[in-house]
Amino acid sequence: MPYVLGKDGTVVKEAFVVATMVELRRQVRSGDVWVEGSYKYSSLDSLLVPADSFDKADLGVGAEYSSYIKARIQDMKSIFEAIDEDAEEFSKLKKKDNRLHPERLENDVPEGAPKLSIELYSMLPRVTLSEMLFEVNKWTGFVQDFTHMSSRQRPTKKDEPAIMAALSAMGLNIGLQKMSECSDDVTYMGLSTMANWRLYEDTLKRAQATLVNYQHHLPLARNWGDGTTSSSDGMRVICGVRSLLASHNPHYGSAQGVTMYRHTSDEYSAFYVNVINTNIRDAVHVIDGVLHHESELEIEKHFTDTAGYTEQIFGLSHLLGFMFAPRIRDIADSILYLIPGIHVAQCLTDVAFRSINTKIIEENYDDVLRIAYSIKTGYVSCDMVMSRLGSYSRQNSVARALKEMGRIEKTIFLLKYMSNESLRREILVGLNKGEAMNGLARALFFGKSGNLREKDLQDQLQRASCLNILLNVVVIWNTVYLSRAIEHKRQTTGLDESMLKHISPLNWNHIQLYGKYYFNEASSLENDQYRDLRLPEPESPEEER
């Protein structure tokens, strides 16, 4: 105020105008004030469902702030009570600097698991990728999901080989022209027609969901999980042409590229993929994959690495009803927070806690719930909302409230993570599955040295989605034939059932990926037929003597 007053105590008009404009600029940049008709400075409210048409009860928290904060206080108190009960064990995590350091996990894979995996895979028939596609299609019928973009008609039997060839051309990244040259069963025009009219976003998602659902119901997959946990990880791909999303990242060298961000379930199914900029945090794409995958999976817990986490994602995940569990780098440096009025566990009194600003949560609680509801119902993507909140040069009140809510969830999670070895191991196993899936993806995406040559995002996403289809085809085929190999071993030499959770369906050494491609259904098996396992030949009497 002194800056706008003259010596006589009256307001100086010019100074008042400048002060007003400076403050207005700050408010516009924070999003608390918006400009009607502007794209960059429009209201966040315009992205969300109308305020009078969203149901608070449809979210995973209390409809009112009082019930929400009461539940969070109770959860935080419960954590501290559990820590007090096991104070001696928990105090081992602390070092001289009074920071919490979880113990390093030891390898818990039994010595016999790798040997069993090699033995089982040695029984699997050698097969080409095209034979896999025909066989898995007989089991699942996923090719029928590729309806025509215009007529909505399902493909005929005559169309199916060309659709599989187009999927292979895109998913292997060899392109339609090269595929037509490598196969006598398809033509470039036929492949182009299928790629343009049948391999579009909606059909690719439906086919992916069909394959994921089939894997979900296979008995062997139950040894790996029940479809309630998942992980997400990015696979960087060099982009050989200028593209909107392609950018340079010193961590990956000098070449520009994009990231295929993939969600993998605990049953080894790839249920969501997106193409994103390499230099933005993966976190803004985590929630869309968990919520909008169109399969039967009901994800209750999701794992990421450090790049996939922000405090706001912690807050949103809780509101949307699933647990967010990232593996955070330098976790000992993470800041812990405390809701005012809660007493810290006795063994943690020397650990620094900061206070949660509950006032800003209370003031913006309804707006935060509206954001969560808009994302859950698909009215707006989490990517769009979080990008808008992050684009403000100054954080607005809703963003700060969501961040404070996330700090509550992060603190509860970190205390659980530090004190619970089984949770740390579950996160490690989940992330390892996603990284192993990316290993298979790189093996399949070998065309053009694994580089993208497409400029448009839709073309890049088409390749990534076709790759996801091929990943799920390989996983299903391997799971079915591993089941047969396991049953044979049960009936002959016996089997330690506890080993099965350590067997992965992501091996590809028995698959022929290169050479000629045959898309002739005449050579495929009947619906109720399976290929013979490659069993070791019995020893002759002379050899026994």
Coordinates of C-alpha atoms in Angstrom, one line a residue:
M1 CA 0.0 0.0 0.0
P2 CA 2.8 2.5 0.7
Y3 CA 3.9 2.3 -2.9
V4 CA 0.6 3.7 -4.3
L5 CA 0.2 6.6 -1.8
G6 CA 1.6 10.1 -2.2
K7 CA 3.2 12.2 0.4
D8 CA -0.2 13.6 1.4
G9 CA -1.6 10.1 1.9
T10 CA -3.8 10.1 -1.2
V11 CA -3.7 7.3 -3.8
V12 CA -1.4 8.1 -6.8
K13 CA -3.4 7.0 -9.8
E14 CA -0.5 6.0 -12.0
A15 CA 1.1 3.9 -9.2
F16 CA -2.2 2.3 -8.4
V17 CA -2.7 1.3 -12.1
V18 CA 0.7 -0.3 -12.3
A19 CA 0.3 -2.2 -9.0
T20 CA -3.1 -3.4 -10.2
M21 CA -1.7 -4.6 -13.5
V22 CA 1.2 -6.4 -11.9
E23 CA -1.1 -8.2 -9.5
L24 CA -3.5 -9.0 -12.4
R25 CA -0.7 -10.5 -14.3
R26 CA 0.3 -12.7 -11.4
Q27 CA -3.3 -13.9 -11.0
V28 CA -3.7 -14.7 -14.7
R29 CA -0.4 -16.6 -14.7
S30 CA -1.6 -18.7 -11.7
G31 CA -5.0 -19.4 -13.3
D32 CA -7.0 -17.8 -10.5
V33 CA -8.1 -15.2 -13.0
W34 CA -8.8 -16.2 -16.6
V35 CA -9.5 -14.6 -20.0
E36 CA -12.7 -15.6 -21.8
G37 CA -12.0 -16.8 -25.4
S38 CA -8.3 -17.3 -24.8
Y39 CA -6.7 -20.7 -25.4
K40 CA -3.7 -20.2 -23.2
Y41 CA -5.4 -18.3 -20.4
S42 CA -8.9 -19.8 -20.4
S43 CA -10.5 -21.0 -17.3
L44 CA -9.6 -24.5 -15.9
D45 CA -13.3 -24.7 -15.2
S46 CA -14.0 -24.9 -19.0
L47 CA -12.2 -28.3 -19.2
L48 CA -14.3 -29.9 -16.4
V49 CA -17.8 -31.3 -16.1
P50 CA -20.4 -28.7 -15.1
A51 CA -20.3 -28.0 -11.4
D52 CA -24.0 -29.0 -11.0
S53 CA -23.7 -32.3 -12.7
F54 CA -21.0 -34.3 -11.0
D55 CA -21.6 -36.8 -8.2
K56 CA -19.1 -36.6 -5.3
A57 CA -20.2 -40.0 -4.0
D58 CA -18.8 -41.6 -7.2
L59 CA -15.3 -41.1 -6.0
G60 CA -13.2 -43.1 -3.5
V61 CA -13.3 -40.5 -0.7
G62 CA -15.8 -38.6 1.5
A63 CA -18.1 -36.1 -0.3
E64 CA -17.3 -33.5 2.4
Y65 CA -14.0 -32.1 3.5
S66 CA -14.7 -33.1 7.2
S67 CA -15.1 -36.8 6.4
Y68 CA -12.0 -36.7 4.1
I69 CA -9.7 -35.2 6.6
K70 CA -11.0 -37.4 9.4
A71 CA -10.2 -40.5 7.4
R72 CA -6.7 -39.3 6.5
I73 CA -6.0 -38.4 10.1
Q74 CA -7.1 -41.9 11.2
D75 CA -4.9 -43.6 8.5
M76 CA -1.9 -41.5 9.5
K77 CA -2.5 -42.3 13.2
S78 CA -2.8 -46.0 12.4
I79 CA 0.6 -45.9 10.6
F80 CA 2.3 -44.3 13.6
E81 CA 0.6 -46.8 16.0
A82 CA 1.9 -49.7 13.9
I83 CA 5.4 -48.2 13.9
D84 CA 5.3 -47.7 17.7
E85 CA 4.4 -51.4 18.1
D86 CA 7.4 -52.4 16.0
A87 CA 9.6 -49.5 17.1
E88 CA 12.8 -51.6 17.6
E89 CA 12.6 -53.0 14.0
F90 CA 11.7 -49.6 12.5
S91 CA 14.5 -47.8 14.3
K92 CA 17.0 -49.9 12.3
L93 CA 16.1 -47.9 9.3
K94 CA 17.5 -44.6 10.7
K95 CA 21.1 -43.5 10.1
K96 CA 23.2 -40.9 11.9
D97 CA 21.6 -38.1 9.8
N98 CA 18.1 -38.9 11.2
R99 CA 16.8 -39.8 7.8
L100 CA 15.0 -43.1 6.9
H101 CA 16.8 -45.6 4.7
P102 CA 15.1 -48.8 3.8
E103 CA 17.2 -52.0 3.7
R104 CA 18.3 -53.3 0.3
L105 CA 16.2 -56.2 -0.9
E106 CA 17.9 -59.6 -1.3
N107 CA 17.3 -61.8 -4.4
D108 CA 14.4 -64.1 -3.5
V109 CA 14.3 -66.1 -6.8
P110 CA 14.9 -69.8 -6.1
E111 CA 18.0 -71.3 -7.6
G112 CA 15.9 -73.8 -9.5
A113 CA 13.6 -71.2 -11.2
P114 CA 16.0 -70.3 -14.1
K115 CA 16.7 -74.0 -14.8
L116 CA 12.9 -74.8 -14.8
S117 CA 12.3 -71.8 -17.2
I118 CA 14.9 -73.1 -19.7
E119 CA 13.5 -76.7 -19.4
L120 CA 9.9 -75.5 -20.1
Y121 CA 10.8 -73.3 -23.0
S122 CA 12.9 -76.0 -24.6
M123 CA 9.6 -78.0 -24.9
L124 CA 7.8 -75.2 -26.8
P125 CA 7.3 -75.7 -30.5
R126 CA 9.3 -73.4 -32.8
V127 CA 6.9 -71.1 -34.5
T128 CA 6.7 -68.1 -36.8
L129 CA 5.0 -64.9 -35.8
S130 CA 2.3 -65.3 -38.5
E131 CA 1.5 -68.8 -37.2
M132 CA 1.1 -67.3 -33.7
L133 CA -1.3 -64.7 -35.0
F134 CA -3.5 -67.3 -36.7
E135 CA -3.5 -69.6 -33.7
V136 CA -4.2 -66.9 -31.1
N137 CA -7.0 -65.5 -33.4
K138 CA -8.7 -68.9 -33.4
W139 CA -8.7 -68.8 -29.5
T140 CA -9.7 -65.2 -29.0
G141 CA -11.2 -63.9 -32.3
F142 CA -9.5 -60.6 -31.8
V143 CA -9.2 -59.9 -35.5
Q144 CA -13.0 -59.5 -35.6
D145 CA -12.6 -56.3 -33.5
F146 CA -11.2 -54.5 -36.6
T147 CA -14.4 -53.2 -38.0
H148 CA -14.4 -51.0 -41.0
M149 CA -14.1 -47.3 -40.2
S150 CA -16.9 -46.3 -42.6
S151 CA -19.3 -49.3 -42.9
R152 CA -18.6 -50.7 -39.4
Q153 CA -18.7 -54.2 -40.9
R154 CA -16.6 -56.9 -39.3
P155 CA -13.8 -58.4 -41.5
T156 CA -14.5 -61.4 -43.6
K157 CA -12.4 -64.6 -43.5
K158 CA -10.7 -63.3 -46.7
D159 CA -9.8 -60.0 -44.9
E160 CA -8.2 -61.6 -41.8
P161 CA -4.8 -62.6 -43.4
A162 CA -4.3 -59.1 -44.7
I163 CA -5.2 -57.6 -41.3
M164 CA -2.7 -59.8 -39.6
A165 CA -0.1 -58.9 -42.2
A166 CA -0.7 -55.2 -41.7
L167 CA -0.5 -55.6 -37.9
S168 CA 2.8 -57.4 -38.3
A169 CA 4.1 -54.7 -40.7
M170 CA 3.3 -51.9 -38.3
G171 CA 4.2 -53.8 -35.1
L172 CA 7.5 -55.0 -36.4
N173 CA 8.2 -51.6 -37.9
I174 CA 9.2 -52.9 -41.3
G175 CA 6.4 -51.0 -43.1
L176 CA 3.7 -52.1 -45.5
Q177 CA 5.9 -52.0 -48.6
K178 CA 8.6 -54.2 -47.1
M179 CA 6.0 -56.6 -45.8
S180 CA 4.4 -57.0 -49.3
E181 CA 7.9 -57.8 -50.6
C182 CA 8.5 -60.4 -47.8
S183 CA 5.2 -62.2 -48.3
D184 CA 3.6 -63.8 -51.3
D185 CA 0.2 -63.9 -49.7
V186 CA -0.5 -60.1 -49.5
T187 CA -0.1 -57.0 -51.7
Y188 CA 0.8 -53.5 -50.8
M189 CA -2.7 -52.2 -51.8
G190 CA -4.4 -54.8 -49.7
L191 CA -2.2 -53.9 -46.7
S192 CA -2.7 -50.2 -47.2
T193 CA -6.5 -50.7 -47.3
M194 CA -6.5 -52.6 -44.0
A195 CA -4.1 -50.2 -42.3
N196 CA -6.1 -47.1 -43.3
W197 CA -9.6 -48.4 -42.8
R198 CA -9.4 -51.0 -40.1
L199 CA -6.3 -50.3 -37.9
Y200 CA -7.5 -47.1 -36.3
E201 CA -7.5 -46.1 -32.6
D202 CA -10.9 -47.5 -31.5
T203 CA -10.4 -50.9 -33.1
L204 CA -6.8 -51.3 -31.9
K205 CA -8.0 -50.6 -28.3
R206 CA -10.9 -53.1 -28.7
A207 CA -8.6 -55.8 -30.0
Q208 CA -6.1 -55.1 -27.3
A209 CA -8.8 -55.4 -24.6
T210 CA -9.9 -58.7 -26.1
L211 CA -6.4 -60.1 -25.8
V212 CA -5.9 -58.8 -22.3
N213 CA -9.2 -60.3 -21.2
Y214 CA -8.2 -63.7 -22.6
Q215 CA -4.9 -63.6 -20.8
H216 CA -6.8 -62.6 -17.6
H217 CA -8.8 -65.8 -17.7
L218 CA -5.9 -68.3 -18.4
P219 CA -5.3 -70.4 -15.3
L220 CA -1.5 -70.1 -15.5
A221 CA -1.7 -66.3 -15.4
R222 CA -3.1 -66.6 -11.8
N223 CA 0.4 -67.6 -10.7
W224 CA 1.7 -64.2 -11.7
G225 CA -1.1 -62.1 -10.4
D226 CA -4.9 -61.5 -10.3
G227 CA -5.1 -58.4 -12.6
T228 CA -5.3 -55.9 -9.7
T229 CA -1.7 -54.5 -9.9
S230 CA 0.2 -53.0 -12.8
S231 CA 3.3 -50.9 -13.6
S232 CA 4.1 -48.4 -16.3
D233 CA 7.4 -47.6 -18.0
G234 CA 8.6 -45.7 -21.0
M235 CA 10.6 -47.1 -24.0
R236 CA 12.4 -44.4 -25.8
V237 CA 12.4 -44.7 -29.6
I238 CA 14.6 -42.6 -31.9
C239 CA 12.6 -40.5 -34.4
G240 CA 14.4 -40.1 -37.7
V241 CA 12.2 -37.3 -38.9
R242 CA 11.1 -34.0 -37.4
S243 CA 8.0 -34.5 -35.3
L244 CA 5.8 -32.5 -32.9
L245 CA 6.7 -34.8 -29.9
A246 CA 10.3 -35.7 -30.9
S247 CA 13.0 -34.0 -28.8
H248 CA 16.6 -34.3 -27.7
N249 CA 17.5 -35.7 -24.3
P250 CA 21.2 -35.8 -23.3
H251 CA 20.5 -38.9 -21.2
Y252 CA 19.8 -40.9 -24.4
G253 CA 22.4 -39.4 -26.7
S254 CA 22.2 -36.7 -29.4
A255 CA 19.4 -38.2 -31.5
Q256 CA 15.8 -36.9 -31.1
G257 CA 13.1 -39.3 -30.1
V258 CA 9.8 -40.0 -28.5
T259 CA 8.7 -42.4 -25.7
M260 CA 6.3 -45.2 -26.0
Y261 CA 4.7 -45.2 -22.5
R262 CA 3.3 -48.7 -21.7
H263 CA 1.2 -50.1 -18.9
T264 CA 1.8 -53.8 -18.0
S265 CA -0.4 -55.8 -15.7
D266 CA 0.8 -58.3 -13.1
E267 CA -0.4 -61.0 -15.5
Y268 CA 2.1 -59.8 -18.2
S269 CA -0.5 -58.2 -20.5
A270 CA 0.2 -54.9 -22.1
F271 CA -3.1 -53.1 -21.6
Y272 CA -2.3 -49.5 -22.5
V273 CA 0.2 -47.5 -24.6
N274 CA 0.7 -43.9 -25.5
V275 CA 3.3 -41.9 -27.4
I276 CA 4.7 -39.0 -25.4
N277 CA 7.4 -36.4 -25.4
T278 CA 10.7 -37.7 -23.9
N279 CA 11.3 -34.6 -21.9
I280 CA 8.1 -34.4 -19.9
R281 CA 7.5 -36.3 -16.7
D282 CA 5.7 -39.7 -17.3
A283 CA 3.5 -39.0 -14.3
V284 CA 0.8 -37.1 -16.2
H285 CA 0.1 -40.2 -18.3
V286 CA -0.1 -42.7 -15.5
I287 CA -3.7 -42.2 -14.5
D288 CA -5.2 -42.3 -18.0
G289 CA -3.7 -45.7 -18.5
V290 CA -5.0 -47.1 -15.2
L291 CA -8.6 -45.8 -15.8
H292 CA -9.2 -46.0 -19.5
H293 CA -7.9 -49.3 -20.8
E294 CA -11.3 -50.8 -21.7
S295 CA -10.4 -54.3 -20.4
E296 CA -11.7 -56.3 -17.5
L297 CA -8.7 -55.5 -15.3
E298 CA -9.5 -53.7 -12.1
I299 CA -6.3 -52.0 -11.1
E300 CA -6.1 -51.4 -7.3
K301 CA -2.3 -50.7 -7.1
H302 CA 0.0 -49.1 -9.7
F303 CA 3.8 -49.0 -9.7
T304 CA 6.2 -46.6 -11.4
D305 CA 9.7 -45.4 -11.2
T306 CA 10.7 -41.9 -10.1
A307 CA 9.8 -40.3 -13.4
G308 CA 6.2 -41.5 -13.0
Y309 CA 5.5 -39.8 -9.8
T310 CA 4.5 -36.3 -8.5
E311 CA 2.8 -35.3 -5.3
Q312 CA -0.3 -34.3 -7.3
I313 CA -0.5 -37.8 -8.8
F314 CA -0.4 -39.2 -5.3
G315 CA -3.4 -37.0 -4.4
L316 CA -5.4 -37.9 -7.5
S317 CA -4.8 -41.6 -7.2
H318 CA -6.3 -41.7 -3.8
L319 CA -9.3 -39.7 -4.9
L320 CA -9.8 -42.1 -7.8
G321 CA -9.7 -45.2 -5.6
F322 CA -6.3 -46.9 -6.3
M323 CA -3.0 -47.0 -4.5
F324 CA -0.1 -45.3 -6.2
A325 CA 3.2 -46.9 -5.3
P326 CA 6.3 -45.5 -7.0
R327 CA 9.9 -46.6 -6.5
I328 CA 11.5 -43.2 -5.6
R329 CA 15.1 -42.5 -6.2
D330 CA 17.1 -41.1 -3.3
I331 CA 14.1 -41.9 -1.0
A332 CA 16.0 -40.9 2.1
D333 CA 15.9 -37.3 0.8
S334 CA 12.1 -37.3 0.5
I335 CA 10.3 -34.8 2.8
L336 CA 7.7 -36.2 5.2
Y337 CA 4.6 -34.2 6.1
L338 CA 2.2 -34.2 9.1
I339 CA -1.4 -33.3 9.5
P340 CA -1.7 -30.7 12.3
G341 CA -2.7 -32.2 15.6
I342 CA -1.2 -35.7 15.0
H343 CA 1.6 -36.9 17.3
V344 CA 4.5 -38.5 15.6
A345 CA 5.5 -42.1 16.6
Q346 CA 7.8 -42.1 19.5
C347 CA 10.7 -43.6 17.5
L348 CA 10.4 -40.9 14.9
T349 CA 10.5 -37.8 17.1
D350 CA 14.0 -37.0 15.8
V351 CA 12.9 -37.2 12.1
A352 CA 11.9 -33.9 10.5
F353 CA 8.3 -33.4 9.4
R354 CA 6.7 -30.5 7.7
S355 CA 3.1 -29.4 8.3
I356 CA 0.2 -29.9 5.9
N357 CA -1.7 -26.8 4.9
T358 CA -5.2 -28.1 5.6
K359 CA -6.8 -24.7 5.1
I360 CA -6.1 -24.6 1.4
I361 CA -7.4 -28.2 1.0
E362 CA -10.7 -27.2 2.7
E363 CA -11.1 -24.1 0.6
N364 CA -10.7 -26.0 -2.7
Y365 CA -11.9 -29.4 -1.8
D366 CA -15.0 -29.4 -4.1
D367 CA -12.9 -28.1 -7.0
V368 CA -10.4 -30.9 -6.6
L369 CA -13.2 -33.5 -6.4
R370 CA -14.6 -32.1 -9.6
I371 CA -11.2 -32.5 -11.3
A372 CA -11.0 -36.1 -10.2
Y373 CA -14.6 -36.8 -11.3
S374 CA -13.9 -35.3 -14.7
I375 CA -10.9 -37.5 -15.2
K376 CA -12.6 -40.7 -13.9
T377 CA -15.6 -40.3 -16.3
G378 CA -13.3 -39.5 -19.3
Y379 CA -14.7 -36.0 -19.7
V380 CA -11.1 -34.8 -19.8
S381 CA -7.8 -36.6 -19.8
C382 CA -5.5 -36.4 -16.8
D383 CA -2.7 -35.4 -19.2
M384 CA -4.7 -32.3 -20.2
V385 CA -5.6 -31.2 -16.7
M386 CA -2.2 -31.8 -15.2
S387 CA -0.5 -30.0 -18.2
R388 CA -2.8 -27.0 -17.7
L389 CA -2.1 -26.9 -14.0
G390 CA 1.6 -27.3 -14.7
S391 CA 1.6 -24.6 -17.4
Y392 CA 0.8 -21.8 -14.9
S393 CA 3.9 -19.9 -14.1
R394 CA 2.5 -19.5 -10.6
Q395 CA 0.6 -22.3 -8.9
N396 CA -3.1 -21.5 -8.4
S397 CA -5.0 -22.5 -5.3
V398 CA -6.5 -25.7 -6.7
A399 CA -3.1 -27.0 -7.8
R400 CA -1.7 -26.2 -4.3
A401 CA -4.6 -27.9 -2.6
L402 CA -4.1 -31.1 -4.8
K403 CA -0.4 -31.0 -4.0
E404 CA -1.1 -30.8 -0.2
M405 CA -3.5 -33.8 -0.5
G406 CA -0.7 -35.6 -2.4
R407 CA 1.7 -34.9 0.4
I408 CA -0.5 -36.6 2.8
E409 CA -0.7 -39.7 0.6
K410 CA 3.0 -39.6 -0.1
T411 CA 3.9 -39.6 3.6
I412 CA 1.5 -42.5 4.4
F413 CA 3.0 -44.4 1.5
L414 CA 6.6 -43.7 2.4
L415 CA 6.1 -44.8 6.0
K416 CA 4.5 -48.1 4.7
Y417 CA 7.3 -48.5 2.2
M418 CA 10.0 -48.1 4.8
S419 CA 8.5 -50.5 7.2
N420 CA 7.1 -53.1 4.9
E421 CA 9.5 -55.3 3.0
S422 CA 6.8 -57.2 1.2
L423 CA 5.5 -54.0 -0.3
R424 CA 9.0 -53.0 -1.5
R425 CA 9.4 -56.4 -3.1
E426 CA 5.9 -56.2 -4.7
I427 CA 6.9 -52.9 -6.3
L428 CA 10.2 -54.3 -7.5
V429 CA 8.6 -57.3 -9.1
G430 CA 5.9 -55.2 -10.8
L431 CA 8.5 -52.8 -12.3
N432 CA 10.7 -55.7 -13.4
K433 CA 7.7 -57.1 -15.4
G434 CA 7.3 -53.8 -17.2
E435 CA 11.0 -53.6 -18.0
A436 CA 11.0 -57.2 -19.3
M437 CA 8.0 -56.3 -21.5
N438 CA 10.0 -53.5 -23.0
G439 CA 12.8 -56.0 -23.7
L440 CA 10.4 -58.1 -25.7
A441 CA 9.0 -54.9 -27.4
R442 CA 12.5 -53.9 -28.6
A443 CA 13.0 -57.4 -30.0
L444 CA 9.8 -57.2 -32.0
F445 CA 10.2 -53.6 -33.1
F446 CA 13.3 -54.3 -35.1
G447 CA 12.4 -52.7 -38.4
K448 CA 14.4 -49.6 -39.5
S449 CA 16.8 -50.3 -36.6
G450 CA 14.0 -49.7 -34.2
N451 CA 13.6 -46.0 -35.3
L452 CA 10.3 -44.3 -36.2
R453 CA 10.0 -42.6 -39.5
E454 CA 6.5 -41.2 -39.0
K455 CA 5.9 -37.5 -38.4
D456 CA 2.3 -37.5 -37.2
L457 CA 1.3 -38.5 -33.7
Q458 CA -1.5 -40.7 -35.0
D459 CA 0.8 -42.7 -37.2
Q460 CA 3.3 -43.1 -34.4
L461 CA 0.5 -44.2 -32.0
Q462 CA -0.7 -46.7 -34.7
R463 CA 2.7 -48.3 -34.7
A464 CA 2.9 -48.4 -30.9
S465 CA -0.6 -49.9 -30.7
C466 CA 0.1 -52.6 -33.3
L467 CA 3.3 -53.4 -31.3
N468 CA 1.1 -53.8 -28.2
I469 CA -1.2 -56.2 -30.1
L470 CA 1.9 -58.3 -31.1
L471 CA 3.2 -58.3 -27.5
N472 CA -0.1 -59.7 -26.2
V473 CA -0.3 -62.3 -28.9
V474 CA 3.2 -63.6 -27.9
V475 CA 2.3 -63.5 -24.2
I476 CA -1.0 -65.5 -24.8
W477 CA 0.7 -68.1 -27.1
N478 CA 3.5 -68.6 -24.6
T479 CA 1.2 -68.8 -21.7
V480 CA -1.0 -71.5 -23.4
Y481 CA 2.0 -73.6 -24.4
L482 CA 3.8 -73.2 -21.1
S483 CA 0.7 -74.5 -19.5
R484 CA 0.9 -77.6 -21.7
A485 CA 4.6 -78.0 -21.0
I486 CA 4.0 -77.6 -17.2
E487 CA 1.2 -80.2 -17.3
H488 CA 3.5 -82.7 -19.1
K489 CA 6.2 -82.1 -16.4
R490 CA 3.6 -82.6 -13.7
Q491 CA 2.7 -86.0 -15.1
T492 CA 6.2 -87.2 -15.7
T493 CA 8.9 -85.9 -13.4
G494 CA 6.8 -83.8 -11.0
L495 CA 6.9 -80.1 -10.4
D496 CA 7.4 -77.6 -7.6
E497 CA 4.3 -75.4 -8.0
S498 CA 5.9 -72.6 -6.0
M499 CA 8.3 -72.0 -8.9
L500 CA 5.6 -71.1 -11.4
K501 CA 5.4 -67.5 -10.2
H502 CA 9.0 -67.0 -11.3
I503 CA 8.3 -68.2 -14.9
S504 CA 7.8 -65.4 -17.4
P505 CA 5.8 -65.7 -20.7
L506 CA 8.1 -63.1 -22.4
N507 CA 10.7 -65.4 -24.0
W508 CA 11.0 -65.1 -27.8
N509 CA 14.0 -67.4 -28.7
H510 CA 11.6 -70.0 -30.2
I511 CA 9.9 -67.4 -32.4
Q512 CA 11.0 -66.8 -36.0
L513 CA 10.8 -63.1 -36.5
Y514 CA 12.9 -62.7 -39.7
G515 CA 12.8 -63.9 -43.3
K516 CA 9.7 -64.7 -45.3
Y517 CA 6.2 -64.2 -43.9
Y518 CA 3.3 -66.6 -44.7
F519 CA -0.3 -65.5 -44.1
N520 CA -2.0 -68.5 -45.5
E521 CA -4.7 -69.9 -43.2
A522 CA -4.6 -73.3 -45.0
S523 CA -1.5 -74.1 -43.1
S524 CA -2.9 -73.2 -39.7
L525 CA -4.4 -75.6 -37.1
E526 CA -8.0 -76.3 -36.4
N527 CA -9.7 -74.7 -33.4
D528 CA -9.2 -77.7 -31.1
Q529 CA -5.7 -78.6 -32.2
Y530 CA -2.3 -77.7 -30.6
R531 CA 1.2 -78.0 -31.8
D532 CA 3.2 -80.9 -30.4
L533 CA 5.7 -80.1 -27.7
R534 CA 9.4 -80.7 -28.4
L535 CA 9.9 -83.5 -25.9
P536 CA 13.3 -85.1 -25.4
E537 CA 13.6 -88.4 -27.1
P538 CA 13.6 -91.4 -24.6
E539 CA 16.9 -93.1 -24.2
S540 CA 17.3 -96.5 -26.1
P541 CA 18.1 -99.7 -24.1
E542 CA 21.7 -99.7 -25.5
E543 CA 22.3 -96.2 -24.2
E544 CA 20.9 -97.2 -20.8
R545 CA 23.4 -100.1 -20.6

